[in-house]
Amino acid sequence: MKKILNILMAALVLAGVSCTDDLEYKPGGVTPVKTLLLPADNYYVELQSASTATLCFSWEPALAADGQLPHYEVVFFSQPGGEIVYRYDAGSSTSIDIAHKEINRIANAAGIDVGADGAVYWSVVSSRGVDTAPVTAEPRKLELTRLLGFNVIPDQLFLTGEATEVGEDLSNACVGRKTGDGEFTFYQKLEAGKGFTFVSSKGDDRTTYTVVNGVLSDESVEPATIDRSGIYRIKLDLNVRGITFEHIDRVEFNFAPRTEDNRDMDYIGNGCWKLSNYSVEFREESWGLDQRYNFHPVFDGVMYVWAGAKGNDSSPSELSGADYYIQTENLYTGDAYGPEKFKFHSDFNGKKVDITLIMSGDVENCTHVIEIVG
């Protein structure tokens, strides 16, 4: 019996070793990228802040021993033969469009000052699993002019000051809506002749931004002022130190089938407008009930349309949610219906409602809320 038990134990040990061997990862190997395609060596680009501004990088593929697609990173150097200062994940593709704003960060990592001319060098690293090939393709030179922005761009921005609706108490500062990398929008009523600033946080480590000679500055704490009291849409682009102020004359609620019932909405503060006790009456047409509506903001005398997704022809199935998000803004052409619109939920027909338009940074998406009040 003892001999049988010893044999069984030996068999189990051998089986365990065999299983362990089977589970061990065996790297398959990958060839390096040998040829870079785009951009050409010594290519020059003047970086732009637009979200659509990109530069295409491409290369010939590497080969993995296991037959699967390799993984690629575009790597950047401050000088030929130097250390890698930035890596950009390209996945399994052999080309990638890198945003100018990302290249601006790469240039910063390479030591190029804001607004200055300089050069970075790039190549591509291939890998498969834990196996990484060396940089073989000779790095190419990319000449560029950096954006005239800030080296450190915050993920959030607040508006505070005596001129604002919330006053100088920093704890009450209103948060901006982040609309892109380094881009923020505020809707706020400002009082002429009184000061306001933008801050990166409500803590002691905050950076303060103000307006000097029409551009943003982080070197002055002197509050900015505005010449005309009113409600404004304020757009900031910290990538280029840009700021614009658009006076919002009014916001009109537009019920397309009954434009005679259109009314201006009341501004209630913090980027919100409200229309109270509005009587909803769908118009009966030969094809059914017409229940289309949208919003008409007027910026400095020019009317625009705020509406849902283009081509949206469905009534919402819920009384709140994504069907109520403001997703488009276009110049008003005089067509009350237009391609961009919302549709009332069927529950609102024949009812009195309050409609609240919310454009502030306190909500994740610009939206509106409709409540039955009678």
XYZ file of C-alpha atoms in Angstrom, residues 10-335:
326
model
C 5.062 11.089 -7.782
C 2.495 11.097 -10.590
C 0.739 14.118 -9.077
C 4.019 16.028 -8.781
C 4.842 15.307 -12.431
C 1.352 16.379 -13.471
C 1.759 19.637 -11.540
C 5.060 20.381 -13.239
C 3.505 19.651 -16.611
C 0.570 22.011 -15.939
C 2.936 24.745 -14.753
C 4.995 24.409 -17.901
C 1.858 24.670 -20.026
C 0.727 27.844 -18.230
C 4.033 29.662 -18.560
C 3.933 32.574 -21.072
C 6.305 32.141 -23.949
C 6.993 35.450 -25.750
C 6.731 35.086 -29.501
C 9.050 37.880 -30.610
C 8.407 40.876 -32.831
C 10.414 42.627 -35.520
C 11.198 46.331 -35.206
C 9.586 48.997 -37.362
C 12.165 49.694 -40.036
C 10.521 52.352 -42.229
C 8.715 55.565 -41.301
C 6.308 57.024 -43.869
C 4.630 60.240 -42.673
C 5.344 62.976 -41.871
C 8.485 63.447 -43.950
C 11.786 64.275 -42.304
C 12.096 68.002 -41.454
C 8.332 68.493 -41.877
C 7.099 71.799 -40.395
C 3.766 72.365 -38.696
C 2.370 75.467 -37.017
C 0.236 74.039 -34.245
C -3.424 75.080 -34.124
C -5.819 74.954 -31.181
C -8.843 73.653 -33.108
C -9.979 70.209 -31.967
C -10.022 69.122 -35.613
C -6.352 70.016 -36.169
C -4.354 66.766 -36.405
C -1.164 65.419 -37.971
C -0.960 61.928 -39.464
C 1.924 59.644 -38.471
C 2.373 56.375 -40.412
C 4.927 53.593 -40.811
C 5.426 50.174 -42.373
C 4.216 47.247 -40.257
C 6.290 45.016 -38.021
C 5.794 41.232 -37.812
C 5.005 39.153 -34.736
C 6.174 35.526 -34.554
C 2.758 34.306 -33.404
C 1.028 35.815 -36.445
C -0.942 38.364 -34.417
C -0.865 42.140 -34.917
C 1.924 43.938 -33.062
C 1.273 46.881 -30.776
C 2.779 50.279 -31.639
C 3.824 53.426 -29.817
C 4.954 56.633 -31.497
C 7.928 57.771 -29.419
C 9.414 61.256 -29.271
C 12.888 62.557 -28.430
C 14.210 66.048 -27.740
C 17.318 65.212 -29.763
C 18.582 62.343 -31.936
C 19.946 59.506 -29.860
C 18.484 60.934 -26.672
C 16.031 59.500 -24.168
C 12.365 59.072 -25.023
C 10.483 62.065 -23.574
C 6.938 61.129 -24.679
C 5.039 58.034 -25.825
C 1.785 57.989 -27.791
C -0.214 54.742 -27.951
C -1.185 53.828 -31.514
C -2.735 50.427 -30.784
C -2.381 47.900 -33.599
C -2.738 50.466 -36.393
C 0.167 51.493 -38.625
C -1.075 55.077 -38.780
C -2.491 57.470 -36.246
C -3.777 61.054 -36.290
C -2.314 62.950 -33.354
C -4.077 66.165 -32.335
C -2.083 69.385 -32.477
C -2.888 69.927 -28.802
C -1.229 66.596 -28.009
C 1.804 67.549 -30.105
C 1.911 70.795 -28.116
C 2.252 68.710 -24.936
C 4.969 66.644 -26.624
C 6.835 69.850 -27.496
C 6.554 70.970 -23.896
C 8.017 67.647 -22.743
C 10.897 68.222 -25.184
C 11.652 71.593 -23.584
C 10.255 73.959 -26.237
C 8.791 77.171 -24.778
C 5.224 78.316 -25.439
C 4.871 80.154 -28.747
C 8.452 79.262 -29.713
C 9.851 77.453 -32.729
C 11.615 74.160 -32.122
C 11.971 70.537 -33.157
C 11.181 67.092 -31.815
C 12.253 63.736 -33.240
C 9.967 60.754 -33.647
C 10.094 57.046 -34.377
C 7.933 53.992 -33.641
C 8.355 51.122 -31.187
C 6.689 47.746 -31.850
C 5.864 45.154 -29.225
C 4.025 41.886 -28.753
C 3.185 40.837 -25.220
C 6.264 41.376 -23.053
C 8.585 41.406 -26.055
C 9.513 44.920 -27.252
C 11.642 45.599 -30.308
C 14.321 48.308 -30.240
C 14.025 51.618 -32.073
C 15.477 50.776 -35.485
C 13.941 53.355 -37.832
C 16.087 56.472 -37.678
C 14.065 59.180 -35.890
C 12.676 61.883 -38.135
C 12.753 65.565 -37.336
C 9.462 67.399 -36.863
C 9.796 71.177 -36.815
C 6.974 73.117 -35.181
C 5.732 76.319 -33.649
C 4.123 75.791 -30.268
C 0.759 77.203 -29.273
C 0.941 80.472 -27.380
C -0.810 78.948 -24.409
C 0.057 77.817 -20.905
C 2.442 74.986 -20.093
C 0.115 73.628 -17.421
C -3.580 73.572 -18.362
C -6.104 72.759 -15.610
C -8.853 70.175 -15.940
C -11.402 72.587 -14.471
C -11.941 76.326 -14.261
C -14.030 78.579 -12.023
C -15.310 82.147 -12.370
C -15.354 84.443 -9.349
C -15.336 88.124 -8.465
C -17.447 91.141 -7.572
C -18.813 91.415 -11.126
C -20.299 87.910 -11.111
C -23.620 86.614 -9.871
C -21.917 84.758 -6.998
C -19.683 87.588 -5.774
C -16.168 87.395 -4.379
C -16.671 84.405 -2.067
C -14.420 81.815 -3.703
C -16.385 78.934 -2.208
C -19.363 80.018 -4.355
C -17.373 80.355 -7.599
C -19.238 78.914 -10.586
C -17.701 76.071 -12.543
C -17.144 76.295 -16.288
C -18.221 73.691 -18.796
C -15.219 71.877 -20.244
C -15.765 71.704 -23.996
C -12.326 70.413 -25.046
C -8.713 70.178 -23.907
C -8.058 73.533 -22.290
C -11.394 74.929 -23.513
C -14.122 76.145 -21.148
C -17.455 77.969 -21.475
C -19.348 80.013 -18.889
C -22.843 81.515 -19.037
C -22.941 84.338 -16.524
C -24.412 87.746 -15.790
C -21.627 90.308 -15.336
C -21.806 93.829 -13.927
C -19.883 96.526 -15.782
C -16.946 98.188 -14.041
C -16.550 95.452 -11.435
C -13.826 92.813 -11.428
C -13.768 89.087 -12.145
C -11.102 86.409 -12.495
C -10.853 82.734 -13.443
C -9.199 80.236 -11.112
C -8.069 76.635 -11.551
C -9.408 75.538 -8.157
C -10.944 76.841 -4.954
C -7.859 75.833 -2.957
C -4.739 77.744 -1.969
C -2.747 76.126 -4.792
C -4.970 77.698 -7.460
C -3.727 79.493 -10.554
C -5.473 82.789 -11.298
C -6.177 83.871 -14.865
C -7.236 87.349 -15.869
C -7.438 89.379 -19.081
C -4.555 91.633 -20.115
C -4.730 93.451 -23.466
C -7.436 91.092 -24.708
C -5.665 87.804 -23.898
C -5.517 85.538 -20.872
C -2.645 85.958 -18.445
C -1.553 83.964 -15.386
C 1.015 86.588 -14.366
C -1.453 89.237 -13.191
C -4.024 89.088 -10.416
C -5.654 92.397 -11.386
C -9.327 91.489 -12.025
C -10.741 91.920 -15.508
C -13.750 94.160 -16.160
C -16.392 94.514 -18.843
C -17.893 97.703 -20.278
C -21.539 96.622 -20.561
C -23.634 94.895 -17.916
C -25.517 91.864 -19.134
C -25.637 88.112 -19.611
C -22.646 86.676 -21.458
C -21.360 83.493 -22.944
C -17.637 83.492 -22.151
C -15.404 81.112 -24.085
C -11.817 80.487 -23.020
C -9.102 78.560 -24.843
C -6.066 78.204 -22.580
C -4.115 76.603 -25.434
C -3.832 80.005 -27.131
C -4.676 82.305 -24.179
C -7.867 83.230 -26.016
C -11.090 84.605 -24.561
C -14.323 85.846 -26.177
C -17.424 87.496 -24.725
C -20.798 87.143 -26.488
C -23.664 89.223 -25.117
C -26.864 87.170 -24.889
C -29.654 89.593 -25.729
C -32.406 87.048 -25.087
C -33.406 83.402 -25.464
C -36.704 82.682 -27.218
C -38.685 79.473 -26.916
C -39.842 78.495 -30.410
C -42.818 76.144 -30.866
C -42.612 75.670 -34.618
C -46.295 74.981 -35.469
C -47.481 77.951 -33.374
C -44.811 80.644 -33.684
C -47.386 83.224 -32.663
C -47.107 81.721 -29.179
C -43.315 82.113 -29.000
C -42.089 83.756 -25.815
C -38.815 85.005 -24.384
C -37.503 82.977 -21.481
C -36.571 84.582 -18.157
C -32.942 84.403 -17.079
C -32.898 82.893 -13.575
C -29.126 82.843 -12.983
C -26.131 80.540 -13.317
C -26.629 79.942 -17.024
C -30.306 78.955 -16.746
C -33.454 80.326 -18.401
C -37.062 79.516 -17.543
C -40.432 79.757 -19.297
C -43.328 79.465 -16.853
C -46.920 78.366 -17.407
C -46.583 77.700 -21.110
C -49.691 76.116 -22.663
C -48.710 73.230 -24.922
C -51.130 72.617 -27.779
C -49.970 70.285 -30.536
C -51.168 71.232 -34.019
C -53.110 68.570 -35.866
C -51.930 68.034 -39.436
C -53.038 65.547 -42.105
C -50.030 63.391 -41.244
C -50.481 63.603 -37.475
C -49.723 65.886 -34.530
C -46.990 68.491 -34.932
C -45.031 68.871 -31.694
C -41.674 70.319 -32.820
C -39.807 72.987 -30.861
C -36.347 74.428 -30.198
C -34.661 77.441 -28.611
C -33.497 80.675 -30.263
C -30.640 82.411 -28.423
C -29.706 85.872 -29.730
C -25.996 86.740 -29.457
C -25.156 90.400 -30.126
C -28.230 90.791 -32.338
C -27.764 87.529 -34.282
C -30.227 84.664 -33.745
C -29.122 81.037 -33.499
C -30.880 77.716 -32.893
C -30.242 75.387 -29.954
C -31.711 71.954 -30.555
C -31.203 68.213 -30.382
C -29.386 65.932 -32.772
C -29.740 66.698 -36.464
C -32.396 64.594 -38.174
C -34.062 63.643 -34.891
C -37.678 62.838 -35.845
C -38.749 60.795 -32.843
C -40.720 61.867 -29.817
C -38.939 61.105 -26.541
C -39.963 57.963 -24.721
C -39.064 59.456 -21.331
C -39.711 62.758 -19.589
C -35.984 63.381 -19.090
C -32.624 62.138 -20.310
C -30.521 62.379 -23.461
C -33.494 63.298 -25.667
C -33.438 66.707 -23.960
C -29.722 67.494 -24.408
C -28.738 70.600 -26.382
C -26.541 69.028 -29.061
C -26.510 71.505 -31.948
C -26.063 75.230 -32.433
C -26.643 76.760 -35.851
C -27.405 80.136 -37.352
C -31.177 80.693 -37.614
C -32.146 80.833 -41.306
C -35.765 81.905 -40.831
C -37.123 78.364 -40.974
